[in-house]
Short mmCIF file of C-alpha atoms and ligand atoms in Angstrom, two decimals:
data_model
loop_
_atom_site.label_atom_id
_atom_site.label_comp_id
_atom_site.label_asym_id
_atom_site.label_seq_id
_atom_site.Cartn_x
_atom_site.Cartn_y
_atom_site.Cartn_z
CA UNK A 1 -46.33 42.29 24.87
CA UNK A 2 -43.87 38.96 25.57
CA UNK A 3 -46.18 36.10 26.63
CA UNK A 4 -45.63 35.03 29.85
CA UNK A 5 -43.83 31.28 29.68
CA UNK A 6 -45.87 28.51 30.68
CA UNK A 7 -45.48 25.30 32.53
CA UNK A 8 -45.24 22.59 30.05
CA UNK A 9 -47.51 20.30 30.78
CA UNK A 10 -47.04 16.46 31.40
CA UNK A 11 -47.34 13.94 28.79
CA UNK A 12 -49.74 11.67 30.41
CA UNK A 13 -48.87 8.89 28.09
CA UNK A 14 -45.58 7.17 26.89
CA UNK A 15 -44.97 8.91 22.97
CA UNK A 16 -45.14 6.67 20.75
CA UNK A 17 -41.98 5.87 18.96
CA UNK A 18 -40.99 8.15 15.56
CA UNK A 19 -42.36 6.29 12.97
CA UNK A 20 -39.45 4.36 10.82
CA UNK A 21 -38.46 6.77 8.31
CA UNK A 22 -39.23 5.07 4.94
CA UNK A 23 -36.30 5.98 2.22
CA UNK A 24 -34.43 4.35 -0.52
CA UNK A 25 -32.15 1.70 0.95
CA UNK A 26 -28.30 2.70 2.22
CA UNK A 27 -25.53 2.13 -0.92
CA UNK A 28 -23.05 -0.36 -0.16
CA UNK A 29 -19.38 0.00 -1.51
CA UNK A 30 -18.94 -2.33 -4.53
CA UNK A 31 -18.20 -5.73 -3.53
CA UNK A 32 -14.39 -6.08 -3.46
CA UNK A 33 -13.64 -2.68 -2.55
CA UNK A 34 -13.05 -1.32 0.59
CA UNK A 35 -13.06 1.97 3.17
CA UNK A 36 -9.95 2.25 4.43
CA UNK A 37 -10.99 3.27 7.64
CA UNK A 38 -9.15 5.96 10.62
CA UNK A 39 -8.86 3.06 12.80
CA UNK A 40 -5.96 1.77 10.12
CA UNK A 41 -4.55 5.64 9.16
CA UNK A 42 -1.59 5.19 11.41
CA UNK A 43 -0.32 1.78 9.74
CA UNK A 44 -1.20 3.94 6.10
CA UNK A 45 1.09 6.81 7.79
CA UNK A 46 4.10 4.41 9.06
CA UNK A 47 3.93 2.70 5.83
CA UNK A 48 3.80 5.26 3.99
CA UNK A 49 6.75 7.55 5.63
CA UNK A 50 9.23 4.21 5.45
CA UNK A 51 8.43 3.60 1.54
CA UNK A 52 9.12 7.58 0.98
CA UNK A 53 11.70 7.72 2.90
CA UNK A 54 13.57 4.68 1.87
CA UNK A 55 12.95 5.41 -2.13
CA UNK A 56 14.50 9.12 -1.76
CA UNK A 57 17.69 7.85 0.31
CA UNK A 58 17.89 5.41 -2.51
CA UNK A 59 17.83 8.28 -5.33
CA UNK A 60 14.21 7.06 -6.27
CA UNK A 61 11.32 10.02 -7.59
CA UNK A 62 8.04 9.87 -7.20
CA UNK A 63 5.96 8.91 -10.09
CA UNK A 64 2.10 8.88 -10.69
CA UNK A 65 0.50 7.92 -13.61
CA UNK A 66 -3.14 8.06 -14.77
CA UNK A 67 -5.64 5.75 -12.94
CA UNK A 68 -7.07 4.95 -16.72
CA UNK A 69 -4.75 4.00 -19.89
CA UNK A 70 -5.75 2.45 -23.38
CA UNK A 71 -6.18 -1.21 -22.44
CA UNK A 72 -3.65 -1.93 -25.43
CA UNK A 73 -0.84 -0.66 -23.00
CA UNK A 74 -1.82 -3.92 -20.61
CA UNK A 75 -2.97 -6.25 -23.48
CA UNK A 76 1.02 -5.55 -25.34
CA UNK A 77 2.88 -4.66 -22.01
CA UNK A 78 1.53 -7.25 -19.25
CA UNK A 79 0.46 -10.14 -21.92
CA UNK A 80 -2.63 -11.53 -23.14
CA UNK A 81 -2.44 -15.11 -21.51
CA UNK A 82 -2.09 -13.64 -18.12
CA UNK A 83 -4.72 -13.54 -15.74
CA UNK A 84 -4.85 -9.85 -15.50
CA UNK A 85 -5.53 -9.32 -19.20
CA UNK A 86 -7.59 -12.38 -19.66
CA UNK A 87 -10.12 -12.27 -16.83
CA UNK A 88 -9.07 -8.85 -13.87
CA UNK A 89 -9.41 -5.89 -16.14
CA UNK A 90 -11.85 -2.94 -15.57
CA UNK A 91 -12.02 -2.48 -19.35
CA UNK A 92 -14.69 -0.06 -21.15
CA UNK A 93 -15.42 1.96 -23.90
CA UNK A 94 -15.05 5.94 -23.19
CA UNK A 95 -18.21 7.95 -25.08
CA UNK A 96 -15.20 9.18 -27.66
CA UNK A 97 -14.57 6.25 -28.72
CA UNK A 98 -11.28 4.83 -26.54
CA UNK A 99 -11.27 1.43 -25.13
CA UNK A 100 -9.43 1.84 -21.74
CA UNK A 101 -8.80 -0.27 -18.58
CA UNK A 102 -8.37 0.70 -14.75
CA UNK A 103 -5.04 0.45 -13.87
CA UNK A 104 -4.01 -3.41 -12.74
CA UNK A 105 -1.04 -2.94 -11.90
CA UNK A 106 2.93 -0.18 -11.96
CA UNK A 107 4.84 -1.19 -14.18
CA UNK A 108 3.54 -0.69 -18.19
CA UNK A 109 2.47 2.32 -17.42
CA UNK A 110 5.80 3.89 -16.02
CA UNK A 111 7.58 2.30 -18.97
CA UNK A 112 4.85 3.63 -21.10
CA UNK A 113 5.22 6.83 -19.55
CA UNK A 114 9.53 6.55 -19.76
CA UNK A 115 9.20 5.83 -23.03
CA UNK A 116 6.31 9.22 -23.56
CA UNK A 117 8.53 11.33 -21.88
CA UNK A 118 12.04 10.13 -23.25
CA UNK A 119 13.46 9.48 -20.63
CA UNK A 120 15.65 7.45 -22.26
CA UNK A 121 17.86 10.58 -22.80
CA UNK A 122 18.45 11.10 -19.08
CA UNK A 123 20.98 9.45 -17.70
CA UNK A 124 20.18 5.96 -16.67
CA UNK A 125 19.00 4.16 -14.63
CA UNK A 126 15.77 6.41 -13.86
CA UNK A 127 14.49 5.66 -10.42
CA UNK A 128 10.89 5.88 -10.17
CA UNK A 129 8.58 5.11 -7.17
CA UNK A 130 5.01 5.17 -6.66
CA UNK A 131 2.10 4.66 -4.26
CA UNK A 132 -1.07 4.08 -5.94
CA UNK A 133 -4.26 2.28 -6.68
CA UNK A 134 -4.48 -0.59 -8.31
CA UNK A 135 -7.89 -2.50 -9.77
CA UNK A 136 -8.24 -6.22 -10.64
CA UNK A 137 -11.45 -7.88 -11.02
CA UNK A 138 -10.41 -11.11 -8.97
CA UNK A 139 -12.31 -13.26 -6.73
CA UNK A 140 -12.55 -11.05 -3.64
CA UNK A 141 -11.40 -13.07 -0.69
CA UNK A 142 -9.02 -12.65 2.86
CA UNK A 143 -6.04 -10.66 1.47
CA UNK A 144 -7.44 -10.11 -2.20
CA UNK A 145 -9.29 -7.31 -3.23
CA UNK A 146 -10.99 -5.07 -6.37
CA UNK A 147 -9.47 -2.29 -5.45
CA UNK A 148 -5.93 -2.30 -3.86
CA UNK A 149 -2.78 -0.07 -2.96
CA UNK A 150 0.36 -0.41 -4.07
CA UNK A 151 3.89 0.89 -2.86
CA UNK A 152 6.71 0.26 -5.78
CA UNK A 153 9.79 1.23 -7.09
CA UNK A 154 11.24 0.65 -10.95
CA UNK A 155 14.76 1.40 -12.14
CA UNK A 156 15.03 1.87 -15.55
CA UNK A 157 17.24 1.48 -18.37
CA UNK A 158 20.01 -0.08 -17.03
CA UNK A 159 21.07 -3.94 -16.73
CA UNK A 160 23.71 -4.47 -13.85
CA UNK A 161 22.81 -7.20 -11.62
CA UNK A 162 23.37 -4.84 -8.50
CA UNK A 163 19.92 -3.17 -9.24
CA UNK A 164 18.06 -6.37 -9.20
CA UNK A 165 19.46 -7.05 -5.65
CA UNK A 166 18.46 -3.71 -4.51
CA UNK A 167 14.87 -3.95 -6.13
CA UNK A 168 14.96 -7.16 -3.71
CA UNK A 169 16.58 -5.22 -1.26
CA UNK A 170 14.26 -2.33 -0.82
CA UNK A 171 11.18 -4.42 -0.66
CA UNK A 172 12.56 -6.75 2.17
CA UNK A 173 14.12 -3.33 4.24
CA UNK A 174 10.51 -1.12 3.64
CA UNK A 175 9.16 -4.50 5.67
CA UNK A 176 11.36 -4.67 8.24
CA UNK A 177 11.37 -1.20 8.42
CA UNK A 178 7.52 -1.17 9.08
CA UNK A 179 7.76 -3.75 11.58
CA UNK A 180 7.18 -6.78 9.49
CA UNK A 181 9.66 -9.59 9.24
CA UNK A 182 9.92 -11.23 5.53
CA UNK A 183 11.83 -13.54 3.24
CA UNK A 184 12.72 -13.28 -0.27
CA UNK A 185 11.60 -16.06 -2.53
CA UNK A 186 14.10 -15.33 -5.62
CA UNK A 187 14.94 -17.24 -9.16
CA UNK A 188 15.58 -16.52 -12.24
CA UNK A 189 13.75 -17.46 -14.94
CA UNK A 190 16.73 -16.18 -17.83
CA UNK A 191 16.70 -14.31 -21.23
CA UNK A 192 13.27 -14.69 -23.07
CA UNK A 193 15.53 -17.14 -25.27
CA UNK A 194 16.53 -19.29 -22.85
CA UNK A 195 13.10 -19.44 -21.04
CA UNK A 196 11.40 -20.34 -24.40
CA UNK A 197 13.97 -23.12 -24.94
CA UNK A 198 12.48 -24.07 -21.35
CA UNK A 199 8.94 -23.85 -21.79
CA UNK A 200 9.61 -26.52 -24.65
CA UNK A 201 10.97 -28.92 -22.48
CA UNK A 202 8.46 -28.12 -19.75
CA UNK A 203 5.95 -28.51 -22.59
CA UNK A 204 7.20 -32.22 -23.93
CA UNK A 205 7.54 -32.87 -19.86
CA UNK A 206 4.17 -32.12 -18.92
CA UNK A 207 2.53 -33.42 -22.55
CA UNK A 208 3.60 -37.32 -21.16
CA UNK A 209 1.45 -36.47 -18.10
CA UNK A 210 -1.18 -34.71 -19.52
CA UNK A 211 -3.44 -37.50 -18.45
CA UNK A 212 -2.86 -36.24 -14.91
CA UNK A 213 -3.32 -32.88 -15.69
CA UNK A 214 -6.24 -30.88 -13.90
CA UNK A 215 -8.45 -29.37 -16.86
CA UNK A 216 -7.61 -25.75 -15.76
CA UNK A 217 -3.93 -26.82 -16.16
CA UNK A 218 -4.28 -28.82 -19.48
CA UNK A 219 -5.52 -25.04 -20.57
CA UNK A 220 -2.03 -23.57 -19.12
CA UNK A 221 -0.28 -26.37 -20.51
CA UNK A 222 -1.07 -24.78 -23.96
CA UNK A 223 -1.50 -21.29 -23.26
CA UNK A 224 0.69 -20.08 -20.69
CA UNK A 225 3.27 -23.95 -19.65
CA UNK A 226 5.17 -21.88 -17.03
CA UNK A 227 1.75 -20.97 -14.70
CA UNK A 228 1.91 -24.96 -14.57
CA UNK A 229 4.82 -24.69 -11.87
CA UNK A 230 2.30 -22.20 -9.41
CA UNK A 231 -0.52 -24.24 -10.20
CA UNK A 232 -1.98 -25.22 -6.80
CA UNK A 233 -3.35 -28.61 -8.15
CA UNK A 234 -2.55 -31.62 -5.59
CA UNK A 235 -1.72 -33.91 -7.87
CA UNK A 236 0.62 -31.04 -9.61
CA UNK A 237 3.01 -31.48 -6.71
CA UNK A 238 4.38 -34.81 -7.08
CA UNK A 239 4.75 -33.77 -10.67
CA UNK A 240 6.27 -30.60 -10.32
CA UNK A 241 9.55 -32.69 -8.59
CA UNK A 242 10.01 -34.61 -11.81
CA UNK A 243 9.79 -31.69 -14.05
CA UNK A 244 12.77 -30.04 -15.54
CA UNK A 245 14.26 -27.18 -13.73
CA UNK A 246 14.66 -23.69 -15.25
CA UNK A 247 18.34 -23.23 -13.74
CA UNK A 248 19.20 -26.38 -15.50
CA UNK A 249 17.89 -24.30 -18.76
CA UNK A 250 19.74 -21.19 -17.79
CA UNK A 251 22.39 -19.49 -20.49
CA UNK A 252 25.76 -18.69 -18.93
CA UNK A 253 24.78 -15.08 -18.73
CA UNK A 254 21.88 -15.35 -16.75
CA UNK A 255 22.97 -18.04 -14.23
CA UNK A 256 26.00 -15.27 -14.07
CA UNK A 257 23.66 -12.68 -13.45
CA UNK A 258 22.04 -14.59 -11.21
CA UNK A 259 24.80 -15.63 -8.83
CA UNK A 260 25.48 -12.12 -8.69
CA UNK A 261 22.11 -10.82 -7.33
CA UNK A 262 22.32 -13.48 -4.94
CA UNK A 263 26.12 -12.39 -3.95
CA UNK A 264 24.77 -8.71 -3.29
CA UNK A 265 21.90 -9.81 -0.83
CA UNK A 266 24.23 -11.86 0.83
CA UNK A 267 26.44 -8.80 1.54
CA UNK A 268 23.37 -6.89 2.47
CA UNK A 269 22.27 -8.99 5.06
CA UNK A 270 18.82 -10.13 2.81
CA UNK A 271 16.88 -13.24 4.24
CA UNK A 272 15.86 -15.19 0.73
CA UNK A 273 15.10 -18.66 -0.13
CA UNK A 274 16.08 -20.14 -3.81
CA UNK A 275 12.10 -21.41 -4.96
CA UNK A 276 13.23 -23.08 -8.19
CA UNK A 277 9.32 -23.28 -9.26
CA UNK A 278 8.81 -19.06 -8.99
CA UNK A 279 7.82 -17.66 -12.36
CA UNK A 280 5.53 -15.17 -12.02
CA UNK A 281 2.45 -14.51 -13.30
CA UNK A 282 3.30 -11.34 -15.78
CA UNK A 283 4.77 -12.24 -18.86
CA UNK A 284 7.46 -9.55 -18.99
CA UNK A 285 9.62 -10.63 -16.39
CA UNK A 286 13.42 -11.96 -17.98
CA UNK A 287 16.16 -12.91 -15.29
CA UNK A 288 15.68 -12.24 -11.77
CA UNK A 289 11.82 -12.76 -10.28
CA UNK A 290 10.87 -12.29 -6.81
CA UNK A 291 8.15 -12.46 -3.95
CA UNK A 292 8.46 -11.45 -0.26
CA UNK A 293 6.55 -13.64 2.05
CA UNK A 294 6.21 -12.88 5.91
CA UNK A 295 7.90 -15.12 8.75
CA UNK A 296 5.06 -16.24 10.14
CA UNK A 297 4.30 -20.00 12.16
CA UNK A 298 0.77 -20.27 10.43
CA UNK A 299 1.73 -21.58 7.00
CA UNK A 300 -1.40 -19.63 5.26
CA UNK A 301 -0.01 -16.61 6.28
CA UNK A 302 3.44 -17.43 5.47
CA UNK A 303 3.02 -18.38 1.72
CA UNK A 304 0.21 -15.06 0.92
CA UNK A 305 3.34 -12.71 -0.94
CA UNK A 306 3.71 -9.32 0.37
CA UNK A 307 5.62 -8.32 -2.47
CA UNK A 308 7.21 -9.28 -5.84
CA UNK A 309 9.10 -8.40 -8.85
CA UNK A 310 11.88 -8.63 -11.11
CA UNK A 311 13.80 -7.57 -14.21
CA UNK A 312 12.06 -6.94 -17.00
CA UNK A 313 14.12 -6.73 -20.18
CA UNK A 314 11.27 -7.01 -22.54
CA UNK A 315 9.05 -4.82 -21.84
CA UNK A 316 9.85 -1.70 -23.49
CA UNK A 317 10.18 -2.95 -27.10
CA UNK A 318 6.72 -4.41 -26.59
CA UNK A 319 5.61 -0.96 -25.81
CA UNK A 320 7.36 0.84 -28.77
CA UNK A 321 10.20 1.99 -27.70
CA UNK A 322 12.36 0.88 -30.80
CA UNK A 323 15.35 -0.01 -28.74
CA UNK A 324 16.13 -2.73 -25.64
CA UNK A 325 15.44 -0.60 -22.33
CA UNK A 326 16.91 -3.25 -19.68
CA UNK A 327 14.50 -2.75 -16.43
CA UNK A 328 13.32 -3.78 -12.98
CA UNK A 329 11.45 -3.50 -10.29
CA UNK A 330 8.85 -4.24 -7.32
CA UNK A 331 5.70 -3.66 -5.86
CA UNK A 332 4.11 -4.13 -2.27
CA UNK A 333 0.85 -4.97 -1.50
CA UNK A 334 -0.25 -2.06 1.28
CA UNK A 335 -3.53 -3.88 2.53
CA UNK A 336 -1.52 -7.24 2.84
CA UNK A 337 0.97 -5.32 4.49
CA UNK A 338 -1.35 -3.17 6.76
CA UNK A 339 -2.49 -6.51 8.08
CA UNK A 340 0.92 -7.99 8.84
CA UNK A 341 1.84 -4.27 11.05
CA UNK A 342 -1.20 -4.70 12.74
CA UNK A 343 -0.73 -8.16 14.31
CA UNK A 344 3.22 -6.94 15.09
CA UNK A 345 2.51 -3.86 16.70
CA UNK A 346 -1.16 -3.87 17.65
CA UNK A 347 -0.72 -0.17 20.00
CA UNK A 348 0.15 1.72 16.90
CA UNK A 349 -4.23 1.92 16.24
CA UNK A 350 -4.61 3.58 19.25
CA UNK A 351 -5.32 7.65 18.96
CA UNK A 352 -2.22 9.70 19.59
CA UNK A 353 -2.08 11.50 22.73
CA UNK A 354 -2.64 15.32 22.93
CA UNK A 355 -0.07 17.58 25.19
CA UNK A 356 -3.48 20.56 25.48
CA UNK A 357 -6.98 20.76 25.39
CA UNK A 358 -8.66 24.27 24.27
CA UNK A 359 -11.73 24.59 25.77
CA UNK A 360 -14.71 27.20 26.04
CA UNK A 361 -17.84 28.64 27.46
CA UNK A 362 -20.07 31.05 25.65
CA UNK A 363 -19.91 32.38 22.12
CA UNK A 364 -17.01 35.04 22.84
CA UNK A 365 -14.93 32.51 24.86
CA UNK A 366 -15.71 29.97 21.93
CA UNK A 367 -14.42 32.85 19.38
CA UNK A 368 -11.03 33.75 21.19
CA UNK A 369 -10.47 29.45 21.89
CA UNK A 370 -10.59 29.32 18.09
CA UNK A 371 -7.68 31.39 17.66
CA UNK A 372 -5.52 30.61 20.53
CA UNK A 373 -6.14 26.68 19.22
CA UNK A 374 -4.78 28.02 15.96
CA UNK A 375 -1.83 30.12 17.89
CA UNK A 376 -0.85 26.52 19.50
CA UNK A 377 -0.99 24.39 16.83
CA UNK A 378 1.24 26.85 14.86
CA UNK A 379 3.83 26.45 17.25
CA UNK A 380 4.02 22.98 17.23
CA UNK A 381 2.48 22.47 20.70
CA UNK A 382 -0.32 18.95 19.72
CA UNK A 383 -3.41 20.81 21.08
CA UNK A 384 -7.22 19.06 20.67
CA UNK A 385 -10.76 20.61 21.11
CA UNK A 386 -14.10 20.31 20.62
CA UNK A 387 -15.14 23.81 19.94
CA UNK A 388 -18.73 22.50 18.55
CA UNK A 389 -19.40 21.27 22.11
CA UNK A 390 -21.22 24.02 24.90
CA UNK A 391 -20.96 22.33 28.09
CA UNK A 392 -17.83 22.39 29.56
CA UNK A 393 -18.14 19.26 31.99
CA UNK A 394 -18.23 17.34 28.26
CA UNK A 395 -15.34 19.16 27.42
CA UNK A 396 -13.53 18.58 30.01
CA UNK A 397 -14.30 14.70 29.51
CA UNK A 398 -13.06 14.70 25.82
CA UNK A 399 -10.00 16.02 27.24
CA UNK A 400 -9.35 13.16 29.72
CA UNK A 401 -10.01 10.91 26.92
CA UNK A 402 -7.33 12.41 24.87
CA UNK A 403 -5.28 12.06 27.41
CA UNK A 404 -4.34 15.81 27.92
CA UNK A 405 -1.81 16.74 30.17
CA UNK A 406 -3.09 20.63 30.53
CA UNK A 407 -6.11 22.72 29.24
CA UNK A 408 -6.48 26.61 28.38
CA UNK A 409 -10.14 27.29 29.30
CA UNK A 410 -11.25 30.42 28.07
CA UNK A 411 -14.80 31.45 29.09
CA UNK A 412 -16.85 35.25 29.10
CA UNK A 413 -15.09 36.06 32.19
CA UNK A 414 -11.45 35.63 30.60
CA UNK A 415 -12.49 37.01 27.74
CA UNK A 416 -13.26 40.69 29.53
CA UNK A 417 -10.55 40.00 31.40
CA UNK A 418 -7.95 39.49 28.42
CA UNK A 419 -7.04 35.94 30.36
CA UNK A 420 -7.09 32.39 30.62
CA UNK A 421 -7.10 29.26 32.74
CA UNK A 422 -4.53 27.14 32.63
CA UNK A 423 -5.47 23.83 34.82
CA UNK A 424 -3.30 20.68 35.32
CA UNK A 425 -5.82 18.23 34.26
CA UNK A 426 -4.04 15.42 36.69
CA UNK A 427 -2.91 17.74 39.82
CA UNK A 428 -7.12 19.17 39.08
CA UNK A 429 -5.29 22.81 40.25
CA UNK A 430 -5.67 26.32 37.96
CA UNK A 431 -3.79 29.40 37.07
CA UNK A 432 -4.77 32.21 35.66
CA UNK A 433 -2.71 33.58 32.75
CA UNK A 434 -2.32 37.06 30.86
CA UNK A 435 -4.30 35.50 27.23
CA UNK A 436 -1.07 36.87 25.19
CA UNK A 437 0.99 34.51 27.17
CA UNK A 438 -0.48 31.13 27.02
CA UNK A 439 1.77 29.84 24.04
CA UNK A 440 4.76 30.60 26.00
CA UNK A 441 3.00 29.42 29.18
CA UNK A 442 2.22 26.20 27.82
CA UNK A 443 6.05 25.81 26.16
CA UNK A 444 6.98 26.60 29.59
CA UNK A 445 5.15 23.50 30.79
CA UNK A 446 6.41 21.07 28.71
CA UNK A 447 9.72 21.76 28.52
CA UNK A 448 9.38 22.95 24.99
CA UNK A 449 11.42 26.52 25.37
P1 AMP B 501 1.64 -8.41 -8.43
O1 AMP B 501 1.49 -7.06 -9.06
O2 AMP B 501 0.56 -9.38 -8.83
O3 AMP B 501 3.01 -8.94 -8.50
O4 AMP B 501 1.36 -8.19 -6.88
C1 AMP B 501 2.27 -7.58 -6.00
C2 AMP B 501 1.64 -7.55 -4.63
O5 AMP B 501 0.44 -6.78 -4.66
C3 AMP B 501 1.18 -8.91 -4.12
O6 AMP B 501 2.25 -9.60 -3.52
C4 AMP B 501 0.13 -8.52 -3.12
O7 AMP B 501 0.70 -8.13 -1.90
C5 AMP B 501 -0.50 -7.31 -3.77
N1 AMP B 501 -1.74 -7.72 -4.48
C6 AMP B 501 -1.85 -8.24 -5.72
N2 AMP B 501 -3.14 -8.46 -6.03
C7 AMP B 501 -3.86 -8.08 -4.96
C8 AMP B 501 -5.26 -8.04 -4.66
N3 AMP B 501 -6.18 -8.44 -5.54
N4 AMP B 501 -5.65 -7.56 -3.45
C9 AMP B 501 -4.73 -7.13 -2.55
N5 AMP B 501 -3.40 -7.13 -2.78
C10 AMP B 501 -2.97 -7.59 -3.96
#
């Protein structure tokens, strides 16, 4: 026999709270690494569709390359006096045996991956572009993380001046595309000959000073001379504007080159600045090097790069590929980027607005709003619900929210019925529709047929 229900009776004291559950304590995400969050998908999604779109008008193919590679590819390819090999690498040992790294950075990869594939047997240049993660064990601070995205494109195997410019080019248009304004920093640092008959004069330059020299760069001074000309050091400044200047070093090739790069970005319209002390921190960049900073009044924000890149001559023979494979390319930082979008167009965060709102009441109304949602969405019409929610006042609230212009309520009535309720959300008036019909009635109603 059923029990008869009975009155529940009155607390007649406050509960007391639920205990504190104890547990092991929440993971963090490794320091340096970050969620990329919904609140930022819409910059990822702009971002994303101008890089794409911009690579494939400009004959570029999408590339991706494994996350891990021996760590001899970066040791041979990106130099061991950089600060990538020396001190950024994710390195390990694999349990067969293989001593790999996390990828730092684009480039030796796709050339190692050109050269793999032999691609030097298509016709050149090959256009490659990517969009992928990149992993550097740096100081984490504003703008510089563990774990980072980048957008680039390469252009490989061929040596005319013209693809330098549009390496420079492409970064500086993806920007302004995205909403970000941006100059190119450019030089050219020459043929690996004439930059090593540079770093000896820079050497013999620097070795009368060396007294002035910061310990950090009496260390560059002898491993790596051209870092001295980034180095940050005060006192490096006033000693920087004595030092011998590497288009003063140039052969007559590469100061040709040069003033050819520079003639194709003035015919494209390119914003760039001549920064005689830009070298680059990779040691496989010959010729043309580049960074793209934003226009920006605060002068912190102006001089963290976007962007850089360059020709790279060198790199393939280091990588085996037993013949010169001229090269170049760029890369853009996405979370540096991300941050730059977000201060120019600060709306494009906010959740995109829904045309219809499917809601329901009771389990066979929830069953046929399920498949009219799907019967909406499949013709294009931007419909919303919350089909996990019972009440239909809350409903009817997410809807507002989502700015909805109409909703198709569907409850047990309709369902018998073979109907549904179409209600203006703003005018608050109803209409009852034949249930087949609602696609088309909804078309109807926004001008869509
Ligand atoms: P690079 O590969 O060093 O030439 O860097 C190209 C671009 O990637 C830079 O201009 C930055 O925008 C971005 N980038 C480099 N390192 C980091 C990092 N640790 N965190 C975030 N972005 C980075």
């Amino acid at each position: 026999m059923p029990m008869k229900p009975q009155p529940m009776k009155k607390p007649d004291v406050t509960p007391a709270p639920a205990p504190v559950k104890k547990g092991p304590a929440p993971i963090q995400p490794i320091r340096g690494m970050r969620d990329i969050l919904p609140a930022e998908a819409s910059y990822w999604k702009k971002l994303y569709r101008e890089a794409e779109q911009l690579s494939e008008d400009y004959g570029y193919e999408r590339i991706e390359t494994p996350v891990l590679e021996e760590t001899a590819l970066y040791v041979r390819g990106v130099g061991k006096q950089t600060d990538i090999v020396e001190k950024e690498m994710y390195s390990f040992d694999t349990a067969g045996g293989e001593h790999v790294s996390l990828r730092p950075e684009g480039t030796a990869p796709i050339m190692r991956s050109y050269i793999h594939h032999g691609m030097l047997n298509r016709p050149q240049p090959v256009k490659l572009w990517y969009w992928s993660p990149m992993f550097r064990h740096d100081r984490p601070q504003s703008g510089r993380y563990r774990e980072f995205w980048q957008f680039g494109c390469e252009s490989l195997g061929d040596d005319d001046p013209v693809l330098d410019a549009q390496m420079a080019f492409l970064a500086w248009k993806t920007l302004k595309n995205a909403g970000v304004e941006s100059v190119v920093q450019i030089n050219s640092i020459g043929t690996l000959e004439s930059r090593a008959n540079y770093k000896n004069a820079l050497v013999a330059y620097f070795r009368t000073k060396r007294h002035k020299l910061s310990e950090d760069d009496k260390k560059r001074l002898v491993k790596n001379p051209l870092r001295l000309l980034d180095s940050k050091e005060p006192e490096m400044q006033e000693l920087k504007a004595e030092a011998p200047q590497i288009m003063d070093w140039l052969d007559e090739d590469s100061k040709a080159h040069f003033m050819q790069v520079l003639e194709y970005l003035d015919e494209a319209g390119v914003s760039y600045q001549l920064d005689p002390y830009l070298v680059r921190g990779l040691d496989y960049y010959t010729m043309t090097v580049f960074e793209v900073t934003p226009v920006s009044d605060n002068a912190d924000v102006a001089k963290l790069a976007l962007g850089g890149g360059g020709r790279y001559d060198g790199l393939a023979e280091l990588l085996g590929s037993g013949r010169p494979v001229p090269a170049c390319g760029f890369a853009l930082g996405i979370e540096r980027v991300v941050t730059r979008m977000k201060e120019a167009m600060p709306d494009l965060g906010a959740p995109e607005k829904r045309d219809v709102f499917v809601a329901q009441l009771g389990e066979q109304g929830r069953k046929k709003a399920f498949a009219i949602f799907e019967e909406l969405r499949g013709s294009g019409i931007r419909a919303a619900e919350a089909l996990s929610k019972k009440a239909i006042k809350a409903q009817m609230e997410i809807a507002n929210k989502m700015g909805a212009k109409w909703a198709v309520i569907i409850g047990q009535k309709e369902v018998l019925d073979g109907t549904a309720i179409v209600r203006d959300m703003d005018a608050g008036t109803q209409e009852i529709v034949d249930a087949r019909k609602v696609v088309q009635e909804i078309k109807k109603k926004l001008g869509k047929e």
